[in-house]
Coordinates of C-alpha atoms and ligand atoms in Angstrom, one line a residue:
M661 CA 18.9 -143.9 15.7
T662 CA 16.1 -146.2 16.6
F663 CA 15.3 -144.9 20.1
S664 CA 11.7 -144.5 21.1
T665 CA 9.6 -144.1 24.3
D666 CA 6.0 -143.5 25.2
Q667 CA 6.9 -141.2 28.1
P668 CA 6.7 -137.4 27.5
I669 CA 10.3 -136.1 27.4
A670 CA 11.9 -132.7 27.7
L671 CA 14.6 -132.6 25.1
C672 CA 17.7 -130.5 25.4
W673 CA 19.1 -129.8 22.0
L674 CA 22.9 -129.3 22.3
R675 CA 24.7 -127.4 19.5
R676 CA 27.5 -124.9 20.5
D677 CA 27.2 -125.8 24.2
L678 CA 28.8 -129.3 24.5
R679 CA 28.8 -129.5 28.3
L680 CA 26.5 -130.6 31.1
D681 CA 27.7 -128.1 33.7
D682 CA 26.6 -124.5 33.8
N683 CA 24.4 -124.9 30.8
A684 CA 21.3 -122.5 30.6
A685 CA 19.1 -124.7 28.4
L686 CA 19.9 -127.9 30.2
Y687 CA 19.2 -126.3 33.5
H688 CA 15.7 -125.2 32.4
A689 CA 15.0 -128.6 30.9
L690 CA 16.0 -130.3 34.1
K691 CA 13.8 -128.1 36.1
S692 CA 10.8 -128.5 33.8
G693 CA 9.3 -131.4 35.7
H694 CA 9.7 -133.9 32.9
P695 CA 12.4 -136.5 32.3
V696 CA 15.2 -135.0 30.2
L697 CA 17.1 -136.4 27.3
A698 CA 20.0 -134.6 25.6
V699 CA 20.2 -134.7 21.8
F700 CA 22.9 -133.7 19.2
I701 CA 22.6 -133.6 15.4
F702 CA 25.6 -133.9 13.1
D703 CA 24.1 -131.5 10.6
R704 CA 24.7 -132.5 7.0
I705 CA 23.9 -129.0 5.8
I706 CA 27.0 -127.8 7.7
L707 CA 29.2 -130.9 7.2
D708 CA 28.7 -131.8 3.6
P709 CA 30.3 -128.7 2.1
L710 CA 33.5 -129.2 4.2
S711 CA 36.2 -130.1 1.8
D712 CA 38.8 -131.4 4.3
R713 CA 37.8 -134.9 5.5
H714 CA 40.4 -134.6 8.3
D715 CA 38.5 -131.5 9.6
R716 CA 39.7 -130.8 13.1
R717 CA 36.4 -129.3 14.2
V718 CA 34.4 -132.4 13.3
A719 CA 37.0 -134.6 15.1
F720 CA 36.8 -132.3 18.2
I721 CA 33.0 -132.3 18.3
H722 CA 33.0 -136.1 17.9
Q723 CA 35.4 -136.5 20.8
Q724 CA 33.3 -134.2 22.9
I725 CA 30.1 -136.1 22.0
H726 CA 31.8 -139.3 23.3
A727 CA 32.8 -137.5 26.5
L728 CA 29.2 -136.4 27.0
Q729 CA 27.9 -139.8 26.3
D730 CA 30.3 -141.2 29.0
Q731 CA 29.0 -138.7 31.5
L732 CA 25.4 -139.3 30.7
T733 CA 25.9 -143.1 30.8
Q734 CA 27.2 -142.8 34.3
L735 CA 24.1 -140.9 35.2
G736 CA 22.0 -143.8 33.8
S737 CA 20.9 -141.8 30.8
T738 CA 22.1 -141.3 27.2
L739 CA 22.8 -138.7 24.5
L740 CA 20.7 -139.2 21.4
V741 CA 23.0 -138.5 18.4
Y742 CA 21.6 -138.2 14.9
Y743 CA 23.3 -137.6 11.5
G744 CA 21.3 -135.8 8.8
E745 CA 19.4 -132.6 8.1
P746 CA 17.7 -131.0 11.2
L747 CA 14.2 -130.7 9.9
P748 CA 13.6 -134.3 8.8
I749 CA 15.4 -135.5 12.0
W750 CA 13.0 -133.4 14.1
K751 CA 10.1 -135.1 12.3
Q752 CA 11.7 -138.4 13.1
I753 CA 12.1 -137.5 16.8
M754 CA 8.6 -136.3 17.1
Q755 CA 7.4 -139.7 15.9
A756 CA 9.7 -141.6 18.3
M757 CA 8.5 -139.9 21.5
P758 CA 6.0 -137.5 22.9
L759 CA 7.7 -134.2 23.5
A760 CA 6.9 -132.1 26.6
G761 CA 9.2 -129.3 25.2
V762 CA 12.5 -128.6 23.5
Y763 CA 15.1 -126.6 25.3
T764 CA 18.1 -125.1 23.6
N765 CA 20.7 -122.2 23.7
A766 CA 20.3 -119.4 21.2
D767 CA 22.6 -119.2 18.2
Y768 CA 23.1 -115.8 16.4
E769 CA 24.3 -116.9 13.0
T770 CA 21.8 -116.4 10.1
Y771 CA 21.7 -120.1 9.1
A772 CA 21.1 -121.1 12.7
K773 CA 18.4 -118.5 13.3
E774 CA 16.5 -119.7 10.2
R775 CA 16.9 -123.4 11.2
D776 CA 15.6 -122.7 14.7
Q777 CA 12.7 -120.8 13.3
Q778 CA 11.7 -123.8 11.1
V779 CA 12.1 -126.3 13.9
Q780 CA 10.1 -124.0 16.2
Q781 CA 7.3 -123.8 13.7
L782 CA 7.3 -127.6 13.2
L783 CA 7.0 -128.2 16.9
A784 CA 4.4 -125.5 17.3
E785 CA 2.2 -127.3 14.8
Q786 CA 1.9 -130.0 17.5
G787 CA 1.7 -127.6 20.4
I788 CA 5.2 -128.3 21.5
G789 CA 7.2 -125.4 23.0
F790 CA 10.7 -124.4 21.7
H791 CA 12.5 -122.6 24.5
A792 CA 15.8 -120.8 23.6
Y793 CA 18.1 -119.3 26.2
K794 CA 21.2 -117.1 26.3
D795 CA 24.3 -119.1 27.0
Q796 CA 27.1 -118.3 24.6
T797 CA 27.5 -114.7 25.7
I798 CA 27.1 -112.6 28.8
F799 CA 24.8 -110.1 27.0
D800 CA 23.0 -110.7 23.8
T801 CA 20.6 -109.1 21.3
D802 CA 19.1 -106.0 23.0
E803 CA 20.8 -106.2 26.4
V804 CA 23.5 -103.7 25.7
L805 CA 22.1 -100.8 23.7
T806 CA 22.9 -97.1 23.3
D807 CA 20.8 -94.6 25.3
A808 CA 18.8 -94.2 22.1
K809 CA 18.1 -98.0 22.2
K810 CA 20.2 -98.7 19.1
P811 CA 22.9 -101.4 18.8
Y812 CA 26.4 -100.1 19.4
S813 CA 28.8 -100.1 16.5
V814 CA 31.8 -98.5 18.4
F815 CA 33.6 -100.9 20.7
G816 CA 34.8 -98.5 23.4
A817 CA 31.3 -97.2 24.1
Y818 CA 29.9 -100.8 23.9
Q819 CA 32.5 -101.9 26.4
R820 CA 31.6 -99.1 28.9
K821 CA 27.9 -100.0 28.8
W822 CA 28.7 -103.7 29.0
K823 CA 30.7 -103.2 32.2
A824 CA 28.1 -100.8 33.6
N825 CA 25.3 -103.4 33.0
L826 CA 27.3 -106.3 34.5
T827 CA 26.1 -107.6 37.9
D828 CA 26.8 -110.9 39.6
F829 CA 23.5 -112.1 38.2
Y830 CA 24.9 -112.3 34.7
V831 CA 28.0 -114.4 35.6
R832 CA 26.3 -116.8 38.0
S833 CA 26.5 -120.5 37.0
Y834 CA 23.5 -122.6 36.4
P835 CA 23.7 -125.4 38.9
T836 CA 22.6 -128.2 36.6
Q837 CA 24.3 -130.9 38.7
N838 CA 21.7 -130.4 41.4
Y839 CA 19.0 -131.7 39.0
F840 CA 20.9 -134.5 37.3
N841 CA 18.4 -137.1 38.7
S842 CA 15.9 -135.7 36.3
F843 CA 17.6 -137.3 33.3
Y844 CA 15.5 -140.0 31.6
K845 CA 16.9 -143.4 32.5
T846 CA 17.7 -145.6 29.6
A847 CA 20.6 -147.6 28.0
A848 CA 23.3 -145.8 26.1
Q849 CA 22.6 -145.3 22.4
A850 CA 25.1 -145.6 19.6
I851 CA 27.0 -142.6 18.2
P852 CA 27.6 -142.5 14.4
S853 CA 31.3 -143.1 13.7
L854 CA 33.4 -140.4 12.0
A855 CA 33.9 -142.9 9.1
S856 CA 30.1 -143.3 8.7
M857 CA 30.0 -139.6 8.1
K858 CA 33.0 -139.8 5.8
F859 CA 35.4 -138.0 8.1
K860 CA 38.7 -139.2 9.4
P861 CA 40.2 -138.9 12.9
V862 CA 43.0 -136.4 13.5
N863 CA 46.0 -137.5 15.4
E864 CA 46.5 -134.6 17.7
S865 CA 45.4 -133.4 21.1
F866 CA 43.4 -130.3 21.8
P867 CA 44.2 -127.5 24.3
A868 CA 43.1 -127.9 27.9
T869 CA 39.7 -126.6 29.0
Q870 CA 41.1 -124.4 31.7
V871 CA 43.6 -121.6 32.1
S872 CA 45.7 -121.0 35.1
D873 CA 45.3 -117.8 37.2
Q874 CA 49.0 -117.3 36.7
L875 CA 48.7 -117.1 32.9
L876 CA 46.0 -114.5 33.3
E877 CA 48.1 -112.5 35.7
H878 CA 50.7 -112.1 33.0
Y879 CA 48.2 -112.0 30.1
A880 CA 48.4 -108.3 29.4
K881 CA 52.2 -108.3 29.0
N882 CA 52.5 -111.6 27.1
R883 CA 49.5 -111.7 24.9
D884 CA 51.1 -110.0 21.9
K885 CA 54.2 -112.2 21.8
P886 CA 53.6 -115.1 19.5
A887 CA 56.7 -117.1 20.7
L888 CA 55.3 -117.3 24.2
E889 CA 52.4 -119.3 25.5
G890 CA 50.9 -116.1 26.6
T891 CA 47.2 -116.5 25.6
T892 CA 44.7 -119.0 26.8
Q893 CA 44.1 -121.2 23.7
L894 CA 40.6 -121.5 24.9
S895 CA 39.1 -120.4 21.6
I896 CA 38.0 -123.9 20.5
H897 CA 36.3 -124.4 23.8
L898 CA 34.5 -121.1 23.6
R899 CA 33.5 -121.9 20.1
F900 CA 31.9 -125.2 20.9
G901 CA 30.8 -124.4 24.5
T902 CA 33.1 -126.9 26.2
I903 CA 33.7 -124.1 28.7
S904 CA 31.2 -121.7 30.2
I905 CA 31.7 -118.0 29.3
R906 CA 30.3 -117.1 32.8
Q907 CA 32.9 -119.1 34.6
L908 CA 35.6 -117.5 32.4
V909 CA 34.4 -114.0 33.0
R910 CA 34.5 -114.6 36.7
Q911 CA 38.1 -115.7 36.4
A912 CA 38.9 -112.7 34.2
Q913 CA 37.3 -110.3 36.8
A914 CA 39.6 -111.8 39.4
H915 CA 42.8 -111.9 37.4
S916 CA 43.0 -109.8 34.3
E917 CA 41.2 -106.7 33.1
R918 CA 42.9 -107.1 29.7
F919 CA 41.6 -110.6 29.3
L920 CA 38.1 -109.4 30.2
T921 CA 38.3 -106.9 27.3
E922 CA 39.0 -109.7 24.8
L923 CA 35.9 -111.6 26.1
I924 CA 33.9 -108.4 25.6
W925 CA 35.2 -108.1 22.0
R926 CA 33.7 -111.6 21.6
D927 CA 30.3 -110.5 22.8
F928 CA 30.6 -107.3 20.7
Y929 CA 31.0 -109.3 17.4
F930 CA 28.1 -111.6 18.3
Q931 CA 25.8 -108.7 18.7
I932 CA 27.1 -107.1 15.5
L933 CA 26.3 -110.3 13.5
D934 CA 23.0 -110.5 15.2
H935 CA 21.9 -106.9 14.5
F936 CA 23.7 -106.5 11.1
P937 CA 23.5 -109.9 9.4
H938 CA 24.5 -108.3 6.1
V939 CA 28.1 -108.3 7.3
E940 CA 28.3 -112.1 6.6
H941 CA 28.6 -111.3 2.9
K942 CA 29.1 -107.5 2.6
P943 CA 31.1 -104.7 4.2
F944 CA 29.5 -103.2 7.3
R945 CA 30.2 -99.9 5.6
P946 CA 28.6 -100.2 2.1
N947 CA 31.0 -97.7 0.5
Y948 CA 33.9 -100.2 1.0
E949 CA 32.3 -102.4 -1.7
A950 CA 34.0 -100.0 -4.2
V951 CA 37.5 -101.1 -3.5
P952 CA 38.9 -102.7 -6.7
W953 CA 40.6 -105.9 -5.5
L954 CA 43.3 -107.4 -7.6
N955 CA 42.7 -111.0 -6.4
R956 CA 45.6 -112.5 -8.3
E957 CA 45.6 -116.3 -8.2
E958 CA 49.4 -116.5 -7.7
D959 CA 49.3 -114.0 -4.8
I960 CA 46.5 -115.8 -3.1
E961 CA 48.4 -119.1 -3.4
R962 CA 51.6 -117.7 -2.0
W963 CA 49.8 -116.1 0.9
Q964 CA 47.9 -119.2 1.7
Q965 CA 51.1 -121.4 1.7
G966 CA 53.1 -119.0 3.8
M967 CA 55.5 -118.1 1.0
T968 CA 55.3 -114.3 0.9
G969 CA 58.9 -113.7 2.0
Y970 CA 57.6 -111.8 5.1
P971 CA 58.5 -114.1 8.0
L972 CA 55.8 -113.0 10.5
V973 CA 53.1 -113.5 7.9
D974 CA 54.5 -116.8 6.7
A975 CA 55.0 -118.2 10.2
G976 CA 51.4 -117.4 11.0
M977 CA 50.1 -119.0 7.8
R978 CA 52.2 -122.1 8.3
Q979 CA 51.0 -122.4 11.9
L980 CA 47.4 -122.1 10.6
N981 CA 48.0 -124.8 7.9
Q982 CA 49.7 -127.2 10.3
V983 CA 47.8 -126.9 13.6
G984 CA 44.6 -125.0 12.7
W985 CA 45.3 -122.1 15.1
M986 CA 47.3 -118.9 14.7
H987 CA 48.4 -116.4 17.3
N988 CA 46.3 -113.2 17.2
R989 CA 49.3 -110.9 16.4
A990 CA 50.1 -113.1 13.4
R991 CA 46.4 -113.2 12.4
L992 CA 46.4 -109.4 12.3
N993 CA 49.6 -109.3 10.2
A994 CA 48.5 -112.1 7.9
A995 CA 45.1 -110.5 7.3
S996 CA 46.6 -107.0 6.8
F997 CA 49.2 -108.4 4.3
C998 CA 46.5 -110.2 2.4
I999 CA 44.1 -107.3 2.1
K1000 CA 46.5 -104.3 1.9
H1001 CA 49.8 -105.5 0.5
L1002 CA 48.2 -107.9 -2.1
L1003 CA 44.8 -106.2 -2.5
I1004 CA 43.0 -109.5 -2.1
D1005 CA 39.3 -109.1 -1.2
W1006 CA 39.0 -109.7 2.6
R1007 CA 36.3 -112.2 1.9
I1008 CA 38.8 -114.5 0.2
G1009 CA 41.1 -114.4 3.3
E1010 CA 38.2 -114.7 5.6
A1011 CA 37.0 -117.9 3.8
Y1012 CA 40.5 -119.4 4.0
F1013 CA 40.6 -118.8 7.7
A1014 CA 37.1 -120.3 8.0
Q1015 CA 38.3 -123.4 6.3
K1016 CA 41.4 -123.9 8.5
L1017 CA 40.8 -122.4 11.9
R1018 CA 39.9 -124.9 14.6
D1019 CA 38.3 -122.0 16.5
Y1020 CA 36.5 -120.6 13.4
D1021 CA 33.6 -118.6 14.5
L1022 CA 31.6 -116.6 11.9
A1023 CA 31.1 -113.5 14.2
A1024 CA 34.7 -113.2 15.4
N1025 CA 36.3 -114.1 12.1
N1026 CA 34.1 -111.8 10.0
G1027 CA 34.4 -109.0 12.6
N1028 CA 38.2 -109.2 12.7
W1029 CA 38.6 -109.4 8.9
Q1030 CA 36.4 -106.4 8.5
W1031 CA 38.3 -104.6 11.2
V1032 CA 41.6 -105.1 9.3
A1033 CA 40.0 -104.2 6.0
G1034 CA 38.7 -101.0 7.4
S1035 CA 35.2 -101.8 6.3
G1036 CA 33.9 -102.9 9.7
N1037 CA 32.3 -101.1 12.5
D1038 CA 34.9 -99.2 14.5
A1039 CA 37.5 -100.6 12.2
S1040 CA 41.2 -99.8 11.7
P1041 CA 41.4 -96.7 9.4
F1042 CA 42.0 -97.6 5.8
F1043 CA 45.4 -95.9 5.7
R1044 CA 46.7 -98.1 8.5
V1045 CA 48.9 -100.7 6.9
F1046 CA 50.7 -103.1 9.2
N1047 CA 54.5 -103.2 8.5
P1048 CA 55.2 -106.9 8.9
V1049 CA 58.9 -106.2 9.3
S1050 CA 58.7 -103.8 12.2
Q1051 CA 55.8 -105.8 13.7
A1052 CA 58.1 -108.9 13.7
K1053 CA 60.9 -106.8 15.4
T1054 CA 58.6 -105.6 18.1
F1055 CA 56.7 -108.7 18.9
D1056 CA 59.1 -111.5 18.0
P1057 CA 62.5 -109.8 18.5
K1058 CA 64.5 -113.0 18.9
E1059 CA 62.7 -114.5 15.8
A1060 CA 61.7 -117.5 18.0
Y1061 CA 58.2 -117.8 16.5
I1062 CA 59.5 -117.3 13.0
R1063 CA 62.1 -120.0 13.3
E1064 CA 59.6 -122.4 14.9
W1065 CA 57.3 -122.3 11.9
I1066 CA 59.7 -121.6 9.0
P1067 CA 62.5 -124.3 9.2
E1068 CA 64.3 -122.9 6.1
Y1069 CA 64.3 -119.3 7.4
G1070 CA 67.7 -117.7 6.8
T1071 CA 68.6 -120.2 4.0
P1072 CA 68.5 -119.6 0.3
D1073 CA 65.3 -121.8 0.2
Y1074 CA 63.3 -119.1 1.9
P1075 CA 61.7 -116.8 -0.7
K1076 CA 62.6 -113.1 -1.0
P1077 CA 59.7 -110.7 -0.2
M1078 CA 57.1 -111.0 -3.0
I1079 CA 56.4 -107.3 -2.9
E1080 CA 58.2 -104.3 -1.6
H1081 CA 56.6 -102.9 1.6
T1082 CA 56.7 -99.1 0.8
F1083 CA 55.3 -99.6 -2.7
A1084 CA 52.5 -101.9 -1.4
R1085 CA 51.6 -99.6 1.4
Q1086 CA 51.3 -96.6 -0.9
R1087 CA 49.4 -98.6 -3.5
A1088 CA 46.9 -99.7 -0.9
I1089 CA 46.3 -96.2 0.5
D1090 CA 45.9 -94.8 -3.0
T1091 CA 43.5 -97.5 -4.1
Y1092 CA 41.3 -97.1 -1.0
R1093 CA 41.4 -93.3 -1.2
K1094 CA 40.2 -93.3 -4.8
A1095 CA 37.5 -95.9 -4.1
L1096 CA 36.2 -94.1 -1.1
N1097 CA 36.5 -90.7 -2.7
R1098 CA 38.8 -89.5 0.1
T1099 CA 41.3 -86.7 -0.6
Ligands
LIG1246 C1 41.9 -111.9 11.0 C2 41.4 -112.5 12.3 C3 40.5 -113.6 12.4 C4 40.1 -114.1 13.6 N1 39.2 -115.2 13.6 C5 38.7 -115.7 14.7 C6 37.8 -116.8 14.7 O1 37.4 -117.3 13.7 N2 37.4 -117.3 16.0 C7 37.9 -116.7 17.1 O2 37.5 -117.2 18.2 N3 38.7 -115.6 17.1 C8 39.2 -115.1 16.0 N4 40.0 -114.1 16.0 C9 40.3 -113.4 17.3 C10 41.6 -113.9 18.0 O3 42.7 -114.0 17.2 C11 41.4 -115.3 18.6 O4 40.2 -115.3 19.4 C12 42.5 -115.7 19.5 O5 43.7 -115.7 18.8 C13 42.3 -117.2 20.0 O6 43.3 -117.6 20.8 P1 43.2 -117.6 22.4 O7 42.0 -118.4 22.8 O8 44.5 -118.1 22.9 O9 42.9 -116.1 22.7 P2 43.0 -115.3 24.1 O10 43.9 -114.1 23.8 O11 43.3 -116.2 25.2 O12 41.5 -114.7 24.2 C14 40.5 -115.4 24.9 C15 39.3 -115.5 24.1 O13 38.8 -114.2 23.8 C16 38.1 -114.1 22.6 N5 38.8 -113.1 21.7 C17 40.1 -112.8 21.8 N6 40.4 -111.8 20.9 C18 39.3 -111.6 20.2 C19 38.9 -110.8 19.1 N7 39.8 -110.0 18.5 N8 37.7 -110.9 18.6 C20 36.8 -111.7 19.1 N9 37.0 -112.5 20.2 C21 38.3 -112.5 20.7 C22 38.2 -115.5 22.0 O14 37.1 -116.2 22.3 C23 39.4 -116.1 22.7 O15 39.5 -117.5 22.8 C24 40.5 -113.5 14.8 C25 41.4 -112.5 14.8 C26 41.8 -112.0 13.6 C27 42.8 -110.8 13.6

C-alpha cells in the first residue's frame, strides 16, 4: 500500500464491522469535520496460524472487502487495505498521512483489547486520538450490571435487566449515509489478493444478509428442528458485522420474542468474556479444572470425522466439516457427546469448532462449550448428559437431517455406536461427581 496525502484524515478502522450503513465508528468519523478514509488490515497475527488455506472466514472477509471497495469507489473514495501486523502498519500509516483521529468499534477479545491498547498508545505519542465505540452489541461492558454493580453470571437475571434497560435509543440506527460526502475523494487503491496472502478462494456462496419476517414468526417452533431452514443463518454476518445488531433487534422486537432471547445470549457471552477473560483458557468455575479427561486420540478422531455411530452427532460433525456451519441442536449434542460420553476436555472440542465454524466467535463458542461442560456461568448441571438417540427422535423424527449428511446411514458401512449410552452417561456422572467432591 503506497497511498499518501498531506491532508489531515479521520481514519475509520474497520474490523468486525464490515459495512458502511449503521456503523457507530464510521458515523462519528464522518461527523468529525475531517475528510474520512476507511482502513482494513489483514492481520498476520490472526491469519498466519490458520492451518486451512481454504479458510472460509478469510474468503468471506475478502469478498466483503471487495464489496466495500465497490461502494466506496462509487462514492469517489477508497478503502485502504493492508496486510501485515497491526503495529508496524499503523507506523506506516502515520508516516503516509497526518491523522486527525482514529475511529473504531470496540472489540472484547483479549488479543483485540491488547492490540487496541498498543495502537492507542502509539497514536497518543503523536497526540492523535483513538476513539472506540460500541457497535457489536446492544449493551456492553458495564451497561447491564446487578444492583450491586457486579457483572451478571446468571442468564435469566441478565436478560431481565437487559430488557428493562432497553429503550429505543439503543436500537436506533446511525444514519451514516447522510454524511457520505465527508469521505476523502481519491482513486481506488488495490486490495491484496487471497493468493498473495497464501489463501485460496472457496467455491461456495454465503447465506443472505437478511431474514424474512415470516421465518421469524415461525422461529420459536422451528428453531430446534435441524432438518428445517428454521433459523436465520445470520451468524457469519453477526460475526463480521455485515449486518447491524440494532437493525436485527428491531426486527426481533416486531416478530419474535424467542429470537430476541438468542440475540441476548450473544450479548451475554460478550460481557462474560469481557469481564472474565480467564474463560478463554480456563473453566469459569475453577473447581471444574479437576475433571480427569481421557482425551483418547482415537475417540477425538472418530468424533471429529462424524464416525461415532450416533447419527445426530455424526450428521452435525459432517455438516460442520463440509459447510463450516452446524445447526444449534446438533452443536449441543455433538459437544455433549464429546465432553460427557467420551470425556474429552471441552477445550479440545472448542478448538475444533474454532477451526471449522464459519461463524466462529470466541465469546459464543467458549460460552456454549462451557455451558455444555457444566463449567460455565449458569451452565447445564454436570449430571445432564444429552441422550443423542432420544434427541434425534424428538428433533429429527423423520431422520431427514441425518440422511442428508450421512449418505451411508442404514447400510453396513455406517459404524455401530462406539460407546454404549447408559454406560457412558454413568461414567461421566461418576467422574464429575468424584472430581467435584459431590455426593
Ligand atoms: C457448542 C456450541 C458452540 C457454538 N459456537 C458458536 C460460535 O462460535 N459462534 C456463534 O455465533 N454461535 C455459536 N453457537 C451458538 C449457536 O449455535 C449459533 O449462533 C447458531 O447455530 C448460528 O446459526 P443461526 O445464525 O442460524 O442462529 P439463529 O438461531 O438464527 O440465531 C440468531 C443469532 O443469535 C445468536 N445466537 C443464537 N444462539 C446463540 C447462543 N447459544 N449463544 C450465543 N449466541 C447465539 C447468533 O449470533 C445467531 O446468529 C454455539 C453453540 C454451541 C452449542
